[in-house]
Coordinates of C-alpha atoms in Angstrom, one line a residue:
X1 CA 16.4 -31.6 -15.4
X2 CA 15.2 -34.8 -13.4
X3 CA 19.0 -34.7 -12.2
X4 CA 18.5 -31.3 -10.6
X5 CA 15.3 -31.4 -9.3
X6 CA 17.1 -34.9 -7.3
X7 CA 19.8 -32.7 -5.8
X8 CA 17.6 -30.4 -4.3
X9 CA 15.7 -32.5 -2.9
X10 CA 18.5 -34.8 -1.5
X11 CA 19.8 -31.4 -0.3
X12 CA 17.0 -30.1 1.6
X13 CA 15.9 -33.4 3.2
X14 CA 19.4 -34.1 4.6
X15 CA 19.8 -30.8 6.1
X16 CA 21.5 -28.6 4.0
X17 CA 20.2 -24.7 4.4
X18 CA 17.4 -24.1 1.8
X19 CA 19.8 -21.1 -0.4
X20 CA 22.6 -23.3 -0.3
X21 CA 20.6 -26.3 -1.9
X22 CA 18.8 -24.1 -4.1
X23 CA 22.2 -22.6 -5.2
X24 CA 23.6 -26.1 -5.6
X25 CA 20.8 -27.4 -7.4
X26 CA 20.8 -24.4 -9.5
X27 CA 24.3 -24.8 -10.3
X28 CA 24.7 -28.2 -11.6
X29 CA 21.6 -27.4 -14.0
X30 CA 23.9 -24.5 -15.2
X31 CA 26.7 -27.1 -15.7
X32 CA 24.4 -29.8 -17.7
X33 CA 23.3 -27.2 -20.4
X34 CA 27.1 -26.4 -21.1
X35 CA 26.7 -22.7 -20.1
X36 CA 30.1 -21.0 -18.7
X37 CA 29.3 -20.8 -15.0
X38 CA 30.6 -17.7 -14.6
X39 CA 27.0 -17.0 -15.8
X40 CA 26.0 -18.0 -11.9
X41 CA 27.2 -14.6 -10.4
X42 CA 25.2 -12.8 -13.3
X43 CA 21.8 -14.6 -11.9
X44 CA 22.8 -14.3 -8.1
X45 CA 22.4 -10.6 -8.6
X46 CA 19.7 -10.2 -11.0
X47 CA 17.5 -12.4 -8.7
X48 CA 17.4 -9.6 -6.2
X49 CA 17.7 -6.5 -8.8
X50 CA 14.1 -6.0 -8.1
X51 CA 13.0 -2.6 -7.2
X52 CA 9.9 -4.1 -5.8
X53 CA 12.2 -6.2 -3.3
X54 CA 13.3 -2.8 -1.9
X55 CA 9.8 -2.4 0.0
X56 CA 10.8 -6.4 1.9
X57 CA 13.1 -4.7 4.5
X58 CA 10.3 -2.1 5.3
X59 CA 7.4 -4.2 6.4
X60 CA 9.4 -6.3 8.6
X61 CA 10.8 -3.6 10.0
X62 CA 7.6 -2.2 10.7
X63 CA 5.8 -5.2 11.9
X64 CA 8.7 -5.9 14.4
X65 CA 8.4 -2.8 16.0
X66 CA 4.6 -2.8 16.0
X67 CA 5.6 -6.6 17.7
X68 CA 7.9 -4.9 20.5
X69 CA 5.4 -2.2 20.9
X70 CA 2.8 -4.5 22.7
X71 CA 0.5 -4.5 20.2
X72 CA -0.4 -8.4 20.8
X73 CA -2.0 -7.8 24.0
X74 CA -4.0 -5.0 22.8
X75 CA -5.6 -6.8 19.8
X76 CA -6.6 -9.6 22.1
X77 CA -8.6 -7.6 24.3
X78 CA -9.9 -6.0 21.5
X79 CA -10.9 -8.9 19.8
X80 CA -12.6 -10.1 22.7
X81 CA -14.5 -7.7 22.9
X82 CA -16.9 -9.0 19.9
X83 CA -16.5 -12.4 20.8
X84 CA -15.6 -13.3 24.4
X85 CA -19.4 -13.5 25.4
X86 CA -20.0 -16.1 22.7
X87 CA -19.4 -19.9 23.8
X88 CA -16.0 -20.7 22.8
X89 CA -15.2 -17.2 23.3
X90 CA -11.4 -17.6 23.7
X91 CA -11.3 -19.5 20.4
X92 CA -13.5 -17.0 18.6
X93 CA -10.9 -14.3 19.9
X94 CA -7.9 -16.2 18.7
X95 CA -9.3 -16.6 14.7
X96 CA -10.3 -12.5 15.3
X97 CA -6.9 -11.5 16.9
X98 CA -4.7 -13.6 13.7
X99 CA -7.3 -10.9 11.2
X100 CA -6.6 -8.2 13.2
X101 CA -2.4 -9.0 13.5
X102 CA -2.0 -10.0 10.0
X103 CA -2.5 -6.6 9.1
X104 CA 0.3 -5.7 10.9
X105 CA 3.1 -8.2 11.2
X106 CA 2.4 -10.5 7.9
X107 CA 3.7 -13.4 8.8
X108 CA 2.7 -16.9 9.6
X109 CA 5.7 -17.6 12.2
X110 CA 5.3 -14.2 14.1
X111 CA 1.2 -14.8 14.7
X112 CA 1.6 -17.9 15.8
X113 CA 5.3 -16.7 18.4
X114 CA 3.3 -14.2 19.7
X115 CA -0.5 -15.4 20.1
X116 CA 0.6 -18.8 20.7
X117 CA 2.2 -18.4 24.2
X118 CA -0.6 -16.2 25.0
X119 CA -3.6 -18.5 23.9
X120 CA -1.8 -22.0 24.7
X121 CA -1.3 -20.7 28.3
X122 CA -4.8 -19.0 28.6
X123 CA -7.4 -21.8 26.6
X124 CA -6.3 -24.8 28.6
X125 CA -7.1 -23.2 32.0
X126 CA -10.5 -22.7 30.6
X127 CA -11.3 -26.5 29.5
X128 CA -9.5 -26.7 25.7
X129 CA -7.4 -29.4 25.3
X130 CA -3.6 -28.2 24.4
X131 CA -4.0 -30.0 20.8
X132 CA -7.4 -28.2 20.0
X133 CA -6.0 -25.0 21.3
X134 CA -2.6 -24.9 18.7
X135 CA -4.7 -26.2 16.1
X136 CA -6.9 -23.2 16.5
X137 CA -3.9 -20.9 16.4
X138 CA -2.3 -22.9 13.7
X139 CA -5.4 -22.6 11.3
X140 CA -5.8 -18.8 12.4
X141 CA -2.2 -17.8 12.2
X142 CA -1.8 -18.5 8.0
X143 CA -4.0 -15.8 7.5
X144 CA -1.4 -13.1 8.5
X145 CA 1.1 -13.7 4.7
X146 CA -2.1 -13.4 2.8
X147 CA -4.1 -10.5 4.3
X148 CA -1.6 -7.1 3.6
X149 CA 1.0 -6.3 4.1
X150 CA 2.2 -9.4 2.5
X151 CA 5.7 -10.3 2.1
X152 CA 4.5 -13.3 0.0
X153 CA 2.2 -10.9 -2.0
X154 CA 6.0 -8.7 -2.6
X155 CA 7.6 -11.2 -4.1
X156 CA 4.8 -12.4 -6.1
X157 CA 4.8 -9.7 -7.7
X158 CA 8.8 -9.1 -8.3
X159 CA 8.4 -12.7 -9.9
X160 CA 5.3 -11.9 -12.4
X161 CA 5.4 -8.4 -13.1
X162 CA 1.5 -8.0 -11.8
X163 CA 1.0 -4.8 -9.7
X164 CA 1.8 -5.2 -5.7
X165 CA -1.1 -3.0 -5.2
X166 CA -3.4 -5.2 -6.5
X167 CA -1.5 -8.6 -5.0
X168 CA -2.4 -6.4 -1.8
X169 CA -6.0 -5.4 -2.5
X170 CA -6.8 -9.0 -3.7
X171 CA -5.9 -10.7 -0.5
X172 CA -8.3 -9.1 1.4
X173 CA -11.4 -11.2 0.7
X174 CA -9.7 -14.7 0.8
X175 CA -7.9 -13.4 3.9
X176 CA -11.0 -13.0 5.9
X177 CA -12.8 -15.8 4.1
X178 CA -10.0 -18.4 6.0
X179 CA -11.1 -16.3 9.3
X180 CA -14.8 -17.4 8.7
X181 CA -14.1 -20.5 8.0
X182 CA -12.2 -21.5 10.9
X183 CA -14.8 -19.6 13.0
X184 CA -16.9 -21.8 11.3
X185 CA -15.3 -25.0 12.4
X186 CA -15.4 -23.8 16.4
X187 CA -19.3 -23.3 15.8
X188 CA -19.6 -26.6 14.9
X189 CA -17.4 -28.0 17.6
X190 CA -19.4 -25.7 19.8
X191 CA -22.5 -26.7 18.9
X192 CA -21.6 -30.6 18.8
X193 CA -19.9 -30.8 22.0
X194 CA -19.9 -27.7 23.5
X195 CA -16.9 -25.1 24.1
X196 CA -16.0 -23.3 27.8
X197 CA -17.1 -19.8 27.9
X198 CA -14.3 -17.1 28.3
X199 CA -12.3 -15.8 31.1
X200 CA -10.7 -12.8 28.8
X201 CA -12.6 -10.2 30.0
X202 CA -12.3 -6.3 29.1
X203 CA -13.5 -3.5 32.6
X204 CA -15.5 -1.0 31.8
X205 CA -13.1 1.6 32.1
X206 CA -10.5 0.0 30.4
X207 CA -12.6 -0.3 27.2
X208 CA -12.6 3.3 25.4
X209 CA -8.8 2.9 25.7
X210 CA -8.4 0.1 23.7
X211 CA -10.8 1.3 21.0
X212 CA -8.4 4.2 20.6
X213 CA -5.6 2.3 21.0
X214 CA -7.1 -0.6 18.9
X215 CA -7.6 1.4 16.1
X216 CA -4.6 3.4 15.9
X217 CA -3.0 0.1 15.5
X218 CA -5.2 -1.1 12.4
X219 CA -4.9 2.4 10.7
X220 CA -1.7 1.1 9.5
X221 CA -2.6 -1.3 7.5
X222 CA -5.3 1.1 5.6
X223 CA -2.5 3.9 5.4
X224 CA -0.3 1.3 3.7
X225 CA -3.0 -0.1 0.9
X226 CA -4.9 3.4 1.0
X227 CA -2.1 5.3 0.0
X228 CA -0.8 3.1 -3.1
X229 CA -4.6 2.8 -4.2
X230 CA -5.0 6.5 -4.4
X231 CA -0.9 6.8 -5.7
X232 CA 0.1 8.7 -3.3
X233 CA 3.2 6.6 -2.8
X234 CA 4.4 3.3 -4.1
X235 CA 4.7 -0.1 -2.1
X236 CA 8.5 1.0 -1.2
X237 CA 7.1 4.4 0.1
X238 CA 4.7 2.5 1.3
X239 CA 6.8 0.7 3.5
X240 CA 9.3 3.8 4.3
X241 CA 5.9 5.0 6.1
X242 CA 4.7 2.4 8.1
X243 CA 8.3 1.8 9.2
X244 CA 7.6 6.0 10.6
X245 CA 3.9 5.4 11.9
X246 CA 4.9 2.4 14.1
X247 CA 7.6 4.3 15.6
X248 CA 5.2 7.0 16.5
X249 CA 2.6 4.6 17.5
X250 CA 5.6 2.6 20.0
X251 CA 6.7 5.9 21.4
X252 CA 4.7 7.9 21.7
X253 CA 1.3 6.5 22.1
X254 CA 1.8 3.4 24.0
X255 CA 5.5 4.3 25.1
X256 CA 6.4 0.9 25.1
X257 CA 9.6 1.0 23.2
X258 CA 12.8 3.0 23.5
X259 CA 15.3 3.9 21.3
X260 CA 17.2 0.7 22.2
X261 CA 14.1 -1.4 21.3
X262 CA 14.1 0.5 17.6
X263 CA 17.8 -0.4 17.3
X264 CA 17.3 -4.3 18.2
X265 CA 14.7 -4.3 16.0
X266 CA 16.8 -2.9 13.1
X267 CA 19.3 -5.2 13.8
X268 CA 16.6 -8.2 13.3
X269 CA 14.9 -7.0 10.3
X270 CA 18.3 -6.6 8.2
X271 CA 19.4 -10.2 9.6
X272 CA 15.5 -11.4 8.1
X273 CA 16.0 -9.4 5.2
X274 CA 19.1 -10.9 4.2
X275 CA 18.0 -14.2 4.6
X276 CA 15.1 -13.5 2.2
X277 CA 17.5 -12.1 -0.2
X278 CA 19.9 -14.7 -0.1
X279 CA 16.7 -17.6 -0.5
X280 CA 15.7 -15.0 -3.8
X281 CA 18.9 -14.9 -5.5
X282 CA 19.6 -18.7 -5.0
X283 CA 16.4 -19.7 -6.2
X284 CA 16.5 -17.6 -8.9
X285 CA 19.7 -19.5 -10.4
X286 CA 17.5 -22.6 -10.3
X287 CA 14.6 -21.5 -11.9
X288 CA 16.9 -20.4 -14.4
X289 CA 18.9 -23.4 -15.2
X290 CA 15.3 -25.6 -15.1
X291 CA 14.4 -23.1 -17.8
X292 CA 17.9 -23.9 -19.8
X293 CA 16.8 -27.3 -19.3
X294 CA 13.5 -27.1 -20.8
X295 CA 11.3 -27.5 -18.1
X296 CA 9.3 -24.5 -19.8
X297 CA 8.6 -26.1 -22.6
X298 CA 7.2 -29.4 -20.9
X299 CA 4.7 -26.5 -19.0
X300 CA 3.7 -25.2 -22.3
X301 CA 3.0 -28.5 -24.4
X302 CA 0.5 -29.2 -21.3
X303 CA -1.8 -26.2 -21.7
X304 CA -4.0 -27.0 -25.1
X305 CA -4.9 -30.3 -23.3
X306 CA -6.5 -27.6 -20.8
X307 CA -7.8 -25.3 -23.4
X308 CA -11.6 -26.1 -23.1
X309 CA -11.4 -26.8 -18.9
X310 CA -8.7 -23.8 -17.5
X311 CA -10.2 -24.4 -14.1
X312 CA -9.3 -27.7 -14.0
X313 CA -5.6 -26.8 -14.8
X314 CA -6.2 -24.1 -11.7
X315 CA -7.4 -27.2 -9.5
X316 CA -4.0 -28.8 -10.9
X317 CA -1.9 -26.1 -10.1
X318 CA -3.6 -25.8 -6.4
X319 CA -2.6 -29.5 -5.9
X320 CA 1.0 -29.7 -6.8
X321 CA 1.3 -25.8 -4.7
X322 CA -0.3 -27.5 -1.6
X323 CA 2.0 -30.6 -2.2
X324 CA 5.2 -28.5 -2.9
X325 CA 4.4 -26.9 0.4
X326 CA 4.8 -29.9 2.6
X327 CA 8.0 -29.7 1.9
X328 CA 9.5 -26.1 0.6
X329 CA 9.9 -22.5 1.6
X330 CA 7.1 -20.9 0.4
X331 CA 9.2 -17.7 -0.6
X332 CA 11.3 -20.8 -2.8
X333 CA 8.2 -22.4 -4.0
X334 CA 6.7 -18.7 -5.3
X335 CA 10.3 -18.0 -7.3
X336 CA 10.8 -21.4 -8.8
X337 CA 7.5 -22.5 -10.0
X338 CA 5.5 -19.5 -10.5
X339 CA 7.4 -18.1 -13.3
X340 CA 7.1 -21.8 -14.9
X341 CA 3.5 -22.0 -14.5
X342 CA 2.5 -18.2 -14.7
X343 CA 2.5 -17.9 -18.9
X344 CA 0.1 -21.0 -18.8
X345 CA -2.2 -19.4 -16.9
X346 CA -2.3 -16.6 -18.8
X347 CA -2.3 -18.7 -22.1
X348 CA -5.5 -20.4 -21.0
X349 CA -7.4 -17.1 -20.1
X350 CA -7.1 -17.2 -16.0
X351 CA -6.8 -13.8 -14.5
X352 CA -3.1 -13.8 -12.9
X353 CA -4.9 -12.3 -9.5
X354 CA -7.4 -14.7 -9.2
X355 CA -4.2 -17.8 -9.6
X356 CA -1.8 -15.8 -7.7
X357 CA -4.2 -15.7 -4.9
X358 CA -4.7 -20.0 -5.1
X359 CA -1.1 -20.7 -5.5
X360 CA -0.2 -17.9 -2.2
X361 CA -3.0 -19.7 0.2
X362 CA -2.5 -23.3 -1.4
X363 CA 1.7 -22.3 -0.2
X364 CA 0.3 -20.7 3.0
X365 CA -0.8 -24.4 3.9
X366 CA 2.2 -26.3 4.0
X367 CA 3.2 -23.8 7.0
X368 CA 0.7 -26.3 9.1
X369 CA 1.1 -29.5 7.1
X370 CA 3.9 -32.0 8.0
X371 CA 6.3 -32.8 7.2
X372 CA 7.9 -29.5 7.8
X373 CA 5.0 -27.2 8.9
X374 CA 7.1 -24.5 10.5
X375 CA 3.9 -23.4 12.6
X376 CA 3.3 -26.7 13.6
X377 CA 7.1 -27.0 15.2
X378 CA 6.3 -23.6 16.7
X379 CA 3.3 -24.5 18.5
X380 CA 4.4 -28.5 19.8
X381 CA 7.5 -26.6 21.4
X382 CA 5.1 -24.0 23.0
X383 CA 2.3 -26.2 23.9
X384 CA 5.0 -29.1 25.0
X385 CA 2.7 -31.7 22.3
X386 CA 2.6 -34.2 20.1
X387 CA 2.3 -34.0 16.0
X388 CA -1.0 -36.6 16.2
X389 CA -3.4 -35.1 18.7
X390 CA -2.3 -31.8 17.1
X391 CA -3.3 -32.5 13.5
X392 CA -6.1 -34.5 14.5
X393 CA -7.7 -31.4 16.4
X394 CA -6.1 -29.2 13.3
X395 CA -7.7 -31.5 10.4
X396 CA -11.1 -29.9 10.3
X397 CA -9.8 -26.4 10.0
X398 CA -7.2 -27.7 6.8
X399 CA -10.4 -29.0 4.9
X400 CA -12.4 -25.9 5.3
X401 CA -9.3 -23.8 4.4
X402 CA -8.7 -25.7 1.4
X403 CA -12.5 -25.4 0.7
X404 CA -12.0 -21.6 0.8
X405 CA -9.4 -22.1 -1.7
X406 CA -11.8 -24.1 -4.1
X407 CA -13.9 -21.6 -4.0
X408 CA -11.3 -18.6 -5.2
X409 CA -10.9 -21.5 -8.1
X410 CA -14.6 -21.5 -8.6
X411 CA -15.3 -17.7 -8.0
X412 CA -13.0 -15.9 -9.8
X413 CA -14.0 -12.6 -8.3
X414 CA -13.4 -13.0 -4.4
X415 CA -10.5 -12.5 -5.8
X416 CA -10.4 -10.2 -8.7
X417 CA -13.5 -7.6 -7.3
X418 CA -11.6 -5.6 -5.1
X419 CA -8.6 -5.0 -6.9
X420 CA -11.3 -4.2 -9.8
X421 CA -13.0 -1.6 -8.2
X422 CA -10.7 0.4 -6.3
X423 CA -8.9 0.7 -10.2

């Protein structure tokens, strides 16, 4: 087991694509517990023989047409708004814009692409500091895989059996709680040493406009959830249907797309889709293989030291998820490690949505946590900065996101009453 865990590693810090160390990895475990390997194919497939995956190419698609549809601009204006009168306006509007976008693109990477080059080129003229204003988008842009649609939230729950509905629902709360508390950070910083008022600034006559326009864009996302609350579709319809309204909404209502955008972004959503697939069904033969090799049982014959103290096991699971995602794929970390811990969880009494939720944001971190923070590569190549002056601006906004996580550990029902009630 410890041999396998080694080659992975190895793998993935030399440079090897993350499926093919996975698969690798994966492999050799097969080969230590004596099982034909023939048996590798079998897994390959069943990794991805999820009907749940089926709704995966769907809400990219929709999110990158909503993307090529303009939609970016139009939440930032929005956004502003509410919060471009405040001092440190502009950084107010970035956390509200990364709420308002997650429930439309899901994705970490595509907030911070899109409102990076926007805010990075915008803040600075105002008085921010380049660090301060990528660690603002940094901390804000990790809320867009946890507030829904959530690809994360998909394959959660292909891997645990738990309803996507309620993976959805449940991410709500925790979603907007990382929003307040990086709001809370800038008030702080605005209070302590002051932050430039805003130059993003809405006319009068532009303003009922982008209401309409505003909210026609964040109907989506309550079509999406709405619709599988009430069952009038599943997740996969679902998906099928936002794919359709954000056509419509490209255009027709804003005509910012053609029929050659809606091609292109075809073309990129089954390229992204494949990739997840392929990252699925190699971790899957991993996660198998650590189970041949016991790895289960070591899980298992750790829980009755728990027994009387399951939050504390929570806090332990938090820790080794925020530690796993310095340095793995969060879609790898979720389909390895999650099925290993899961059944302890539910041994020791802690509702699944309540951990599913700490293990998601505790993942969601180590997109802005060297030493592979995809977001924070993102934003250094944007910005033209450096990794130090970056964290140290971004440091603030990682403890009072990992607060927000203690207190889903603490409170079980920021993340349990939503899904509860709309039951």
């Amino acid at each position: 087991m410890l041999w396998v865990a080694i080659l992975s590693m190895v793998l993935l810090l030399g440079g090897v694509p993350i499926a093919m160390a996975l698969g690798l990895g994966g492999t050799l475990g097969v080969w230590l517990a004596g099982i034909p390997l023939q048996v590798i194919i079998t897994r390959f497939f069943a990794g991805v023989d999820s009907f749940v995956f089926l709704a995966m190419p769907f809400y990219i698609l929709a999110a990158e047409i909503m993307n090529r549809s303009g939609i970016t601009t139009r939440l930032i204006y929005l956004s502003s708004i509410f919060t471009g009168r405040l001092p440190g306006g502009t950084a107010y509007t970035n956390v509200g814009t990364s709420v308002l976008f997650a429930g439309v693109s899901g994705s970490a990477v595509a907030d911070a692409s899109a409102l990076g080059r926007f805010f990075m080129t915008v803040m600075p003229k105002e008085g921010y500091t380049k660090p301060y204003s990528a660690a603002v988008t940094a901390a804000s842009s990790i809320i867009g895989p946890i507030i829904p649609p959530s690809g994360l939230a998909i394959i959660m729950a292909a891997v645990t059996g738990l309803s996507v509905v309620d993976l959805f629902v449940a991410g709500v709360i925790p979603g907007v709680l990382f929003g307040v508390a990086c709001a809370v950070v800038i008030l702080i910083k605005s209070v302590r040493s002051g932050l430039p008022k805003s130059i993003v600034t809405v006319k009068r006559e532009d303003l009922p406009r982008l209401l309409i326009e505003g909210t026609a864009v964040m109907l989506l996302p309550f079509i999406i959830v709405g619709g599988m609350v009430t069952g009038a579709f599943t997740a996969t319809e679902g998906g099928g249907i936002a794919v359709f309204v954000a056509a419509l909404l490209g255009l027709f209502l804003f005509r910012s797309i053609t029929l050659r955008d809606l091609w292109d972004a075809l073309v990129i959503s089954a390229r992204g889709s494949a990739t997840i697939y392929l990252l699925v069904a190699a971790a899957s033969i991993l996660s198998y293989a650590l189970n041949l090799l016991g790895i289960g049982g070591v899980v298992k014959a750790i829980a009755p030291y728990f027994q009387s103290s399951p939050m504390l096991f929570l806090l332990g699971v938090m820790l080794l998820m925020l530690f796993l995602g310095m340095f793995l794929d969060i879609g790898a970390a979720l389909l390895i490690f999650v099925p290993l811990v899961m059944p302890t969880i539910i041994q020791l009494g802690i509702d699944p949505i309540q951990a599913s939720m700490v293990i998601i944001l505790s993942l969601a971190m180590g997109l802005i946590t060297p030493p592979v923070g995809v977001v924070l590569f993102i934003l250094m190549k944007i910005g033209n900065i450096r990794m130090t002056p970056l964290m140290r601006d971004l440091m603030p906004f990682i403890l009072a996101e990992i607060g927000v996580i203690l207190l889903l550990i603490l409170f079980p029902s920021l993340s349990t009453w939503l899904p509860n009630l709309l039951r």
